PDB file of C-alpha atoms in Angstrom:
ATOM      1  CA  UNK A   1     -13.533  13.932  33.369  1.00 59.00           C
ATOM      2  CA  UNK A   2     -13.439  17.746  32.727  1.00 68.00           C
ATOM      3  CA  UNK A   3     -13.062  19.839  35.801  1.00 65.00           C
ATOM      4  CA  UNK A   4     -13.936  17.406  37.803  1.00 68.00           C
ATOM      5  CA  UNK A   5     -17.039  15.669  36.195  1.00 74.00           C
ATOM      6  CA  UNK A   6     -16.977  12.598  34.957  1.00 70.00           C
ATOM      7  CA  UNK A   7     -18.333  11.967  31.377  1.00 64.00           C
ATOM      8  CA  UNK A   8     -17.359   8.869  30.457  1.00 64.00           C
ATOM      9  CA  UNK A   9     -21.563   8.135  30.276  1.00 64.00           C
ATOM     10  CA  UNK A  10     -21.969  11.538  28.419  1.00 65.00           C
ATOM     11  CA  UNK A  11     -22.620  11.487  24.906  1.00 60.00           C
ATOM     12  CA  UNK A  12     -21.091  13.402  21.936  1.00 59.00           C
ATOM     13  CA  UNK A  13     -23.290  16.340  22.545  1.00 61.00           C
ATOM     14  CA  UNK A  14     -23.420  16.807  26.887  1.00 67.00           C
ATOM     15  CA  UNK A  15     -19.332  16.542  26.255  1.00 66.00           C
ATOM     16  CA  UNK A  16     -19.415  19.711  23.633  1.00 62.00           C
ATOM     17  CA  UNK A  17     -22.349  21.865  26.308  1.00 67.00           C
ATOM     18  CA  UNK A  18     -19.499  21.073  29.048  1.00 68.00           C
ATOM     19  CA  UNK A  19     -16.465  22.687  27.696  1.00 66.00           C
ATOM     20  CA  UNK A  20     -18.321  25.476  26.241  1.00 63.00           C
ATOM     21  CA  UNK A  21     -19.885  26.160  29.289  1.00 66.00           C
ATOM     22  CA  UNK A  22     -16.434  25.820  31.424  1.00 64.00           C
ATOM     23  CA  UNK A  23     -14.780  29.770  32.101  1.00 56.00           C
ATOM     24  CA  UNK A  24     -11.660  29.454  33.214  1.00 56.00           C
ATOM     25  CA  UNK A  25      -8.898  27.199  32.993  1.00 57.00           C
ATOM     26  CA  UNK A  26      -9.758  23.873  31.385  1.00 58.00           C
ATOM     27  CA  UNK A  27      -8.664  20.830  33.221  1.00 61.00           C
ATOM     28  CA  UNK A  28      -8.764  17.547  31.359  1.00 61.00           C
ATOM     29  CA  UNK A  29      -7.913  13.915  33.161  1.00 58.00           C
ATOM     30  CA  UNK A  30      -7.880  11.293  30.454  1.00 50.00           C
ATOM     31  CA  UNK A  31      -7.530   7.504  31.023  1.00 48.00           C
ATOM     32  CA  UNK A  32      -3.970   6.490  29.758  1.00 43.00           C
ATOM     33  CA  UNK A  33      -5.630   3.155  28.329  1.00 40.00           C
ATOM     34  CA  UNK A  34      -9.040   4.949  26.796  1.00 36.00           C
ATOM     35  CA  UNK A  35      -9.835   3.736  23.493  1.00 36.00           C
ATOM     36  CA  UNK A  36     -12.155   5.000  21.226  1.00 35.00           C
ATOM     37  CA  UNK A  37     -14.096   2.401  19.378  1.00 38.00           C
ATOM     38  CA  UNK A  38     -17.424   3.415  16.908  1.00 36.00           C
ATOM     39  CA  UNK A  39     -20.765   1.818  18.015  1.00 39.00           C
ATOM     40  CA  UNK A  40     -21.215  -0.983  16.158  1.00 44.00           C
ATOM     41  CA  UNK A  41     -23.885  -0.193  13.004  1.00 42.00           C
ATOM     42  CA  UNK A  42     -23.016   3.278  13.664  1.00 39.00           C
ATOM     43  CA  UNK A  43     -21.048   5.431  11.353  1.00 38.00           C
ATOM     44  CA  UNK A  44     -17.520   5.768  12.217  1.00 36.00           C
ATOM     45  CA  UNK A  45     -15.739   8.606  13.386  1.00 33.00           C
ATOM     46  CA  UNK A  46     -13.752  11.207  11.096  1.00 34.00           C
ATOM     47  CA  UNK A  47     -10.528  11.741  11.786  1.00 36.00           C
ATOM     48  CA  UNK A  48     -10.465  14.284  14.290  1.00 36.00           C
ATOM     49  CA  UNK A  49      -7.623  18.028  12.752  1.00 41.00           C
ATOM     50  CA  UNK A  50      -6.851  19.473  15.898  1.00 49.00           C
ATOM     51  CA  UNK A  51      -5.462  22.693  14.695  1.00 46.00           C
ATOM     52  CA  UNK A  52      -7.307  23.028  11.675  1.00 38.00           C
ATOM     53  CA  UNK A  53      -5.805  24.104   8.604  1.00 36.00           C
ATOM     54  CA  UNK A  54      -8.665  25.367   6.706  1.00 39.00           C
ATOM     55  CA  UNK A  55      -9.480  27.984  10.346  1.00 38.00           C
ATOM     56  CA  UNK A  56     -10.884  30.612   7.869  1.00 43.00           C
ATOM     57  CA  UNK A  57     -13.681  27.934   7.166  1.00 48.00           C
ATOM     58  CA  UNK A  58     -14.633  27.569  10.774  1.00 46.00           C
ATOM     59  CA  UNK A  59     -17.772  29.139  12.324  1.00 54.00           C
ATOM     60  CA  UNK A  60     -16.937  31.293  15.293  1.00 54.00           C
ATOM     61  CA  UNK A  61     -12.877  31.796  16.602  1.00 60.00           C
ATOM     62  CA  UNK A  62     -10.977  29.424  15.108  1.00 56.00           C
ATOM     63  CA  UNK A  63      -9.154  28.833  18.828  1.00 61.00           C
ATOM     64  CA  UNK A  64     -12.002  27.743  19.985  1.00 70.00           C
ATOM     65  CA  UNK A  65     -13.241  25.606  17.686  1.00 70.00           C
ATOM     66  CA  UNK A  66      -9.759  24.001  17.652  1.00 70.00           C
ATOM     67  CA  UNK A  67      -9.984  23.739  21.967  1.00 75.00           C
ATOM     68  CA  UNK A  68     -13.399  21.978  21.571  1.00 80.00           C
ATOM     69  CA  UNK A  69     -12.663  19.411  18.807  1.00 78.00           C
ATOM     70  CA  UNK A  70      -9.278  18.730  20.985  1.00 79.00           C
ATOM     71  CA  UNK A  71     -11.518  18.491  24.578  1.00 82.00           C
ATOM     72  CA  UNK A  72     -13.936  16.255  22.641  1.00 83.00           C
ATOM     73  CA  UNK A  73     -11.066  14.212  21.390  1.00 81.00           C
ATOM     74  CA  UNK A  74      -9.603  13.841  24.671  1.00 83.00           C
ATOM     75  CA  UNK A  75     -12.380  12.598  26.549  1.00 85.00           C
ATOM     76  CA  UNK A  76     -13.194   9.630  23.727  1.00 84.00           C
ATOM     77  CA  UNK A  77      -9.667   8.682  23.636  1.00 83.00           C
ATOM     78  CA  UNK A  78      -9.429   9.630  19.631  1.00 81.00           C
ATOM     79  CA  UNK A  79      -6.352  11.574  20.348  1.00 80.00           C
ATOM     80  CA  UNK A  80      -4.074   9.136  22.517  1.00 81.00           C
ATOM     81  CA  UNK A  81      -4.992   6.937  18.949  1.00 82.00           C
ATOM     82  CA  UNK A  82      -4.040   9.439  16.424  1.00 80.00           C
ATOM     83  CA  UNK A  83      -1.186   9.512  18.265  1.00 79.00           C
ATOM     84  CA  UNK A  84      -0.437   6.673  18.134  1.00 81.00           C
ATOM     85  CA  UNK A  85      -0.848   6.100  14.847  1.00 81.00           C
ATOM     86  CA  UNK A  86       1.804   8.803  14.803  1.00 79.00           C
ATOM     87  CA  UNK A  87       5.285   7.312  12.874  1.00 79.00           C
ATOM     88  CA  UNK A  88       8.276   8.440  14.382  1.00 79.00           C
ATOM     89  CA  UNK A  89      10.580   7.947  11.109  1.00 83.00           C
ATOM     90  CA  UNK A  90       9.088   7.849   7.588  1.00 86.00           C
ATOM     91  CA  UNK A  91      10.365   4.612   6.183  1.00 84.00           C
ATOM     92  CA  UNK A  92      10.638   6.269   2.652  1.00 88.00           C
ATOM     93  CA  UNK A  93      13.481   8.945   4.008  1.00 92.00           C
ATOM     94  CA  UNK A  94      17.111   7.358   3.591  1.00 94.00           C
ATOM     95  CA  UNK A  95      19.421   8.815   5.860  1.00 95.00           C
ATOM     96  CA  UNK A  96      22.694   7.913   4.250  1.00 96.00           C
ATOM     97  CA  UNK A  97      24.657  10.149   4.971  1.00 97.00           C
ATOM     98  CA  UNK A  98      24.223  10.136   8.609  1.00 96.00           C
ATOM     99  CA  UNK A  99      25.342   6.638   8.415  1.00 95.00           C
ATOM    100  CA  UNK A 100      28.518   6.917   6.426  1.00 96.00           C
ATOM    101  CA  UNK A 101      31.518   5.524   8.444  1.00 95.00           C
ATOM    102  CA  UNK A 102      33.319   9.034   8.510  1.00 95.00           C
ATOM    103  CA  UNK A 103      29.856  10.971   9.822  1.00 96.00           C
ATOM    104  CA  UNK A 104      29.131   8.404  12.233  1.00 96.00           C
ATOM    105  CA  UNK A 105      30.499  10.598  15.723  1.00 96.00           C
ATOM    106  CA  UNK A 106      29.256  13.199  14.404  1.00 97.00           C
ATOM    107  CA  UNK A 107      25.490  12.191  15.562  1.00 97.00           C
ATOM    108  CA  UNK A 108      24.613  12.410  19.004  1.00 95.00           C
ATOM    109  CA  UNK A 109      22.457   9.525  18.959  1.00 92.00           C
ATOM    110  CA  UNK A 110      22.387   6.107  16.491  1.00 90.00           C
ATOM    111  CA  UNK A 111      18.371   6.458  16.452  1.00 89.00           C
ATOM    112  CA  UNK A 112      18.156  10.321  15.490  1.00 92.00           C
ATOM    113  CA  UNK A 113      19.151  10.992  12.080  1.00 95.00           C
ATOM    114  CA  UNK A 114      18.185  13.826   9.395  1.00 96.00           C
ATOM    115  CA  UNK A 115      16.853  12.913   5.857  1.00 96.00           C
ATOM    116  CA  UNK A 116      19.460  12.730   3.104  1.00 97.00           C
ATOM    117  CA  UNK A 117      16.328  15.302   1.006  1.00 96.00           C
ATOM    118  CA  UNK A 118      15.576  18.169   3.721  1.00 96.00           C
ATOM    119  CA  UNK A 119      19.815  17.844   6.132  1.00 97.00           C
ATOM    120  CA  UNK A 120      21.690  20.666   6.254  1.00 97.00           C
ATOM    121  CA  UNK A 121      24.804  20.605   3.539  1.00 97.00           C
ATOM    122  CA  UNK A 122      28.112  22.296   4.439  1.00 97.00           C
ATOM    123  CA  UNK A 123      29.434  24.259   1.583  1.00 95.00           C
ATOM    124  CA  UNK A 124      33.091  25.221   3.100  1.00 90.00           C
ATOM    125  CA  UNK A 125      33.702  22.975   6.194  1.00 92.00           C
ATOM    126  CA  UNK A 126      36.860  21.756   6.753  1.00 88.00           C
ATOM    127  CA  UNK A 127      35.361  18.415   7.529  1.00 90.00           C
ATOM    128  CA  UNK A 128      33.086  17.627   5.486  1.00 95.00           C
ATOM    129  CA  UNK A 129      29.240  18.280   4.347  1.00 97.00           C
ATOM    130  CA  UNK A 130      27.759  16.913   7.073  1.00 98.00           C
ATOM    131  CA  UNK A 131      25.602  17.630  10.217  1.00 98.00           C
ATOM    132  CA  UNK A 132      22.863  16.538  12.194  1.00 98.00           C
ATOM    133  CA  UNK A 133      20.641  18.626  11.170  1.00 98.00           C
ATOM    134  CA  UNK A 134      17.470  18.547   8.969  1.00 97.00           C
ATOM    135  CA  UNK A 135      15.623  22.228   7.401  1.00 96.00           C
ATOM    136  CA  UNK A 136      11.789  22.416   8.453  1.00 93.00           C
ATOM    137  CA  UNK A 137       9.771  24.873   6.414  1.00 90.00           C
ATOM    138  CA  UNK A 138       5.968  25.356   7.689  1.00 84.00           C
ATOM    139  CA  UNK A 139       3.543  26.794   5.589  1.00 81.00           C
ATOM    140  CA  UNK A 140       1.064  29.438   7.115  1.00 71.00           C
ATOM    141  CA  UNK A 141      -2.673  28.886   6.478  1.00 68.00           C
ATOM    142  CA  UNK A 142      -4.518  32.201   4.393  1.00 65.00           C
ATOM    143  CA  UNK A 143      -1.003  33.546   3.434  1.00 69.00           C
ATOM    144  CA  UNK A 144       1.567  33.321   1.068  1.00 76.00           C
ATOM    145  CA  UNK A 145       4.511  33.268   4.123  1.00 77.00           C
ATOM    146  CA  UNK A 146       6.641  30.472   4.979  1.00 81.00           C
ATOM    147  CA  UNK A 147       8.549  30.150   8.104  1.00 82.00           C
ATOM    148  CA  UNK A 148      11.676  28.428   7.804  1.00 87.00           C
ATOM    149  CA  UNK A 149      13.711  26.851  10.411  1.00 93.00           C
ATOM    150  CA  UNK A 150      16.380  24.337  11.027  1.00 96.00           C
ATOM    151  CA  UNK A 151      16.438  21.410  13.751  1.00 97.00           C
ATOM    152  CA  UNK A 152      19.678  20.129  14.660  1.00 97.00           C
ATOM    153  CA  UNK A 153      20.654  18.517  17.921  1.00 96.00           C
ATOM    154  CA  UNK A 154      23.277  19.827  21.048  1.00 96.00           C
ATOM    155  CA  UNK A 155      26.732  19.997  19.514  1.00 97.00           C
ATOM    156  CA  UNK A 156      29.118  17.547  20.322  1.00 97.00           C
ATOM    157  CA  UNK A 157      32.699  19.428  21.333  1.00 96.00           C
ATOM    158  CA  UNK A 158      33.928  17.502  18.156  1.00 96.00           C
ATOM    159  CA  UNK A 159      30.778  18.885  16.153  1.00 97.00           C
ATOM    160  CA  UNK A 160      30.804  22.614  17.690  1.00 97.00           C
ATOM    161  CA  UNK A 161      33.205  24.106  14.387  1.00 97.00           C
ATOM    162  CA  UNK A 162      30.298  22.085  12.652  1.00 97.00           C
ATOM    163  CA  UNK A 163      27.626  24.288  13.934  1.00 98.00           C
ATOM    164  CA  UNK A 164      28.807  27.612  14.033  1.00 98.00           C
ATOM    165  CA  UNK A 165      29.591  26.842  10.575  1.00 97.00           C
ATOM    166  CA  UNK A 166      26.381  26.248   9.822  1.00 97.00           C
ATOM    167  CA  UNK A 167      25.355  29.390  11.464  1.00 97.00           C
ATOM    168  CA  UNK A 168      26.768  31.123   9.188  1.00 96.00           C
ATOM    169  CA  UNK A 169      26.396  29.675   5.967  1.00 96.00           C
ATOM    170  CA  UNK A 170      22.945  30.114   6.902  1.00 94.00           C
ATOM    171  CA  UNK A 171      22.742  33.796   7.497  1.00 93.00           C
ATOM    172  CA  UNK A 172      21.063  32.364  11.000  1.00 93.00           C
ATOM    173  CA  UNK A 173      20.660  35.164  13.487  1.00 93.00           C
ATOM    174  CA  UNK A 174      18.852  33.392  16.318  1.00 95.00           C
ATOM    175  CA  UNK A 175      19.376  30.360  17.741  1.00 96.00           C
ATOM    176  CA  UNK A 176      17.058  28.165  19.991  1.00 96.00           C
ATOM    177  CA  UNK A 177      18.215  25.969  22.453  1.00 96.00           C
ATOM    178  CA  UNK A 178      15.774  23.911  24.375  1.00 94.00           C
ATOM    179  CA  UNK A 179      17.917  22.150  26.463  1.00 93.00           C
ATOM    180  CA  UNK A 180      20.298  22.686  29.552  1.00 94.00           C
ATOM    181  CA  UNK A 181      24.055  21.578  29.463  1.00 95.00           C
ATOM    182  CA  UNK A 182      23.355  18.368  31.309  1.00 91.00           C
ATOM    183  CA  UNK A 183      20.510  16.225  33.368  1.00 88.00           C
ATOM    184  CA  UNK A 184      20.966  14.053  35.672  1.00 84.00           C
ATOM    185  CA  UNK A 185      24.433  13.252  35.132  1.00 85.00           C
ATOM    186  CA  UNK A 186      24.249  12.867  31.324  1.00 89.00           C
ATOM    187  CA  UNK A 187      25.375  15.588  28.785  1.00 91.00           C
ATOM    188  CA  UNK A 188      22.686  16.774  26.713  1.00 92.00           C
ATOM    189  CA  UNK A 189      24.636  19.773  24.648  1.00 95.00           C
ATOM    190  CA  UNK A 190      28.543  20.930  24.758  1.00 97.00           C
ATOM    191  CA  UNK A 191      28.853  24.419  25.357  1.00 97.00           C
ATOM    192  CA  UNK A 192      29.029  25.905  22.212  1.00 98.00           C
ATOM    193  CA  UNK A 193      29.540  29.249  23.432  1.00 98.00           C
ATOM    194  CA  UNK A 194      31.861  31.371  25.113  1.00 97.00           C
ATOM    195  CA  UNK A 195      31.570  33.150  28.333  1.00 97.00           C
ATOM    196  CA  UNK A 196      31.140  36.840  28.606  1.00 97.00           C
ATOM    197  CA  UNK A 197      34.673  38.297  29.121  1.00 94.00           C
ATOM    198  CA  UNK A 198      36.290  35.113  28.255  1.00 96.00           C
ATOM    199  CA  UNK A 199      38.524  35.023  25.528  1.00 96.00           C
ATOM    200  CA  UNK A 200      36.617  33.860  22.040  1.00 96.00           C
ATOM    201  CA  UNK A 201      35.918  31.341  20.939  1.00 97.00           C
ATOM    202  CA  UNK A 202      37.544  29.465  18.451  1.00 96.00           C
ATOM    203  CA  UNK A 203      35.287  27.874  15.681  1.00 96.00           C
ATOM    204  CA  UNK A 204      37.050  26.947  13.327  1.00 95.00           C
ATOM    205  CA  UNK A 205      40.182  27.913  11.535  1.00 94.00           C
ATOM    206  CA  UNK A 206      37.868  31.686  10.150  1.00 94.00           C
ATOM    207  CA  UNK A 207      35.213  31.693  12.635  1.00 96.00           C
ATOM    208  CA  UNK A 208      35.867  33.258  16.327  1.00 97.00           C
ATOM    209  CA  UNK A 209      32.408  33.747  18.342  1.00 98.00           C
ATOM    210  CA  UNK A 210      31.962  36.314  21.335  1.00 98.00           C
ATOM    211  CA  UNK A 211      29.668  36.465  23.796  1.00 98.00           C
ATOM    212  CA  UNK A 212      28.754  40.293  24.967  1.00 97.00           C
ATOM    213  CA  UNK A 213      25.962  39.704  27.519  1.00 97.00           C
ATOM    214  CA  UNK A 214      24.445  37.656  29.210  1.00 97.00           C
ATOM    215  CA  UNK A 215      20.834  37.642  31.470  1.00 96.00           C
ATOM    216  CA  UNK A 216      19.354  35.151  33.554  1.00 96.00           C
ATOM    217  CA  UNK A 217      15.482  35.969  32.750  1.00 93.00           C
ATOM    218  CA  UNK A 218      13.919  33.222  34.987  1.00 91.00           C
ATOM    219  CA  UNK A 219      12.749  30.383  32.700  1.00 94.00           C
ATOM    220  CA  UNK A 220      15.554  31.111  29.661  1.00 95.00           C
ATOM    221  CA  UNK A 221      18.626  33.000  29.908  1.00 97.00           C
ATOM    222  CA  UNK A 222      19.010  35.405  26.699  1.00 97.00           C
ATOM    223  CA  UNK A 223      22.688  35.778  25.124  1.00 97.00           C
ATOM    224  CA  UNK A 224      24.141  38.623  22.356  1.00 97.00           C
ATOM    225  CA  UNK A 225      27.067  36.732  20.356  1.00 97.00           C
ATOM    226  CA  UNK A 226      28.989  38.123  17.702  1.00 97.00           C
ATOM    227  CA  UNK A 227      30.534  35.233  14.964  1.00 97.00           C
ATOM    228  CA  UNK A 228      33.492  37.012  13.001  1.00 96.00           C
ATOM    229  CA  UNK A 229      35.518  35.415   9.865  1.00 94.00           C
ATOM    230  CA  UNK A 230      38.238  35.713   8.708  1.00 89.00           C
ATOM    231  CA  UNK A 231      37.746  37.985   5.953  1.00 89.00           C
ATOM    232  CA  UNK A 232      37.193  40.651   8.189  1.00 88.00           C
ATOM    233  CA  UNK A 233      32.947  39.864   7.893  1.00 92.00           C
ATOM    234  CA  UNK A 234      31.040  40.486  11.476  1.00 94.00           C
ATOM    235  CA  UNK A 235      27.058  38.660  12.565  1.00 94.00           C
ATOM    236  CA  UNK A 236      25.074  39.838  15.516  1.00 95.00           C
ATOM    237  CA  UNK A 237      23.908  36.285  16.991  1.00 95.00           C
ATOM    238  CA  UNK A 238      20.507  36.126  19.763  1.00 96.00           C
ATOM    239  CA  UNK A 239      20.401  32.728  21.618  1.00 97.00           C
ATOM    240  CA  UNK A 240      17.729  31.888  23.628  1.00 96.00           C
ATOM    241  CA  UNK A 241      18.295  29.153  26.249  1.00 97.00           C
ATOM    242  CA  UNK A 242      14.834  27.598  27.788  1.00 96.00           C
ATOM    243  CA  UNK A 243      16.298  25.664  31.048  1.00 94.00           C
ATOM    244  CA  UNK A 244      12.920  24.873  32.175  1.00 92.00           C
ATOM    245  CA  UNK A 245      11.680  22.203  30.223  1.00 89.00           C
ATOM    246  CA  UNK A 246      12.431  18.435  31.787  1.00 86.00           C
ATOM    247  CA  UNK A 247      13.916  15.306  29.945  1.00 81.00           C
ATOM    248  CA  UNK A 248      11.544  13.069  28.655  1.00 80.00           C
ATOM    249  CA  UNK A 249       9.035  15.838  30.424  1.00 85.00           C
ATOM    250  CA  UNK A 250       7.056  18.969  29.663  1.00 86.00           C
ATOM    251  CA  UNK A 251       7.347  22.552  30.755  1.00 88.00           C
ATOM    252  CA  UNK A 252       5.631  23.226  33.940  1.00 85.00           C
ATOM    253  CA  UNK A 253       4.760  26.476  32.952  1.00 89.00           C
ATOM    254  CA  UNK A 254       2.676  27.181  30.280  1.00 87.00           C
ATOM    255  CA  UNK A 255       2.426  30.750  30.233  1.00 90.00           C
ATOM    256  CA  UNK A 256       6.538  31.261  30.493  1.00 92.00           C
ATOM    257  CA  UNK A 257       7.039  28.694  27.785  1.00 92.00           C
ATOM    258  CA  UNK A 258       4.150  30.614  25.690  1.00 89.00           C
ATOM    259  CA  UNK A 259       5.682  33.696  26.290  1.00 91.00           C
ATOM    260  CA  UNK A 260       9.296  32.414  25.400  1.00 93.00           C
ATOM    261  CA  UNK A 261       7.330  31.233  21.774  1.00 90.00           C
ATOM    262  CA  UNK A 262       6.255  34.480  21.541  1.00 87.00           C
ATOM    263  CA  UNK A 263       9.826  36.034  21.825  1.00 91.00           C
ATOM    264  CA  UNK A 264      11.001  33.650  19.507  1.00 90.00           C
ATOM    265  CA  UNK A 265       8.961  34.991  17.222  1.00 85.00           C
ATOM    266  CA  UNK A 266       9.800  38.430  17.007  1.00 87.00           C
ATOM    267  CA  UNK A 267      13.241  38.263  16.785  1.00 88.00           C
ATOM    268  CA  UNK A 268      13.533  35.099  14.739  1.00 78.00           C
ATOM    269  CA  UNK A 269      13.879  36.884  10.888  1.00 54.00           C
ATOM    270  CA  UNK A 270      11.483  35.518   8.350  1.00 46.00           C
ATOM    271  CA  UNK A 271      12.572  33.907   5.195  1.00 43.00           C
ATOM    272  CA  UNK A 272      10.111  33.231   2.064  1.00 40.00           C
ATOM    273  CA  UNK A 273      11.983  29.539   0.764  1.00 41.00           C
ATOM    274  CA  UNK A 274      14.027  26.872   2.161  1.00 42.00           C
ATOM    275  CA  UNK A 275      17.388  27.614   1.085  1.00 39.00           C
ATOM    276  CA  UNK A 276      19.103  25.641  -2.156  1.00 34.00           C
TER     277      UNK A 276
END
């Protein structure tokens, strides 16, 4: 249903018109077992692109067009069907480094490992070049900009040094943390930073971490840190920890999370290419 209106017996045009006429909040209720099947003898519906890459070619507002496509896909069940076809892992991409005997205890989860082709390779780490982390690049349509990120697991107590070595080598200035330290009695991430006013954390033989300030801003915590190496070099690092994302769930307050992502965008440094 859409805003309480049952759309099961509506055709495509009627559903689209209902969405167009909606003002304010759009509430979609989808049956979990809904599956799209084309009408017998009719043309098969093409693959749905809910956030079109060719946004500049769409007529009218790109966001509005994307929402219409998404609403139509949810109403028909095509969105669920497309989601179920996504691969959890690309079978042609090996993860050999993560499976080496001396690296196994550096992985928080056995079934989550970085691809060899995109993993972060540490250069001057005393415990080896492996860390469970991957480079991710995002090409922005209609521009030459490529945003680069690193996705990594919540550090273990034994990999805190690896984590900060990666931050130093990759010159990261923003850490976005999307988990709490523990939930439902299970550890999700080791506290890899010192408390405000505490002694600096000695991450490696050459790197120390100091937390300069901490602000609890409701749905997230902002911390300002400084990372220093043995040769006298120092860098400032901002950590944003979102604390309202439940395990195996989604944030309850969409507006708060959108504001959080906008803050991340303002603070992050843009880099043109993936480091090699």
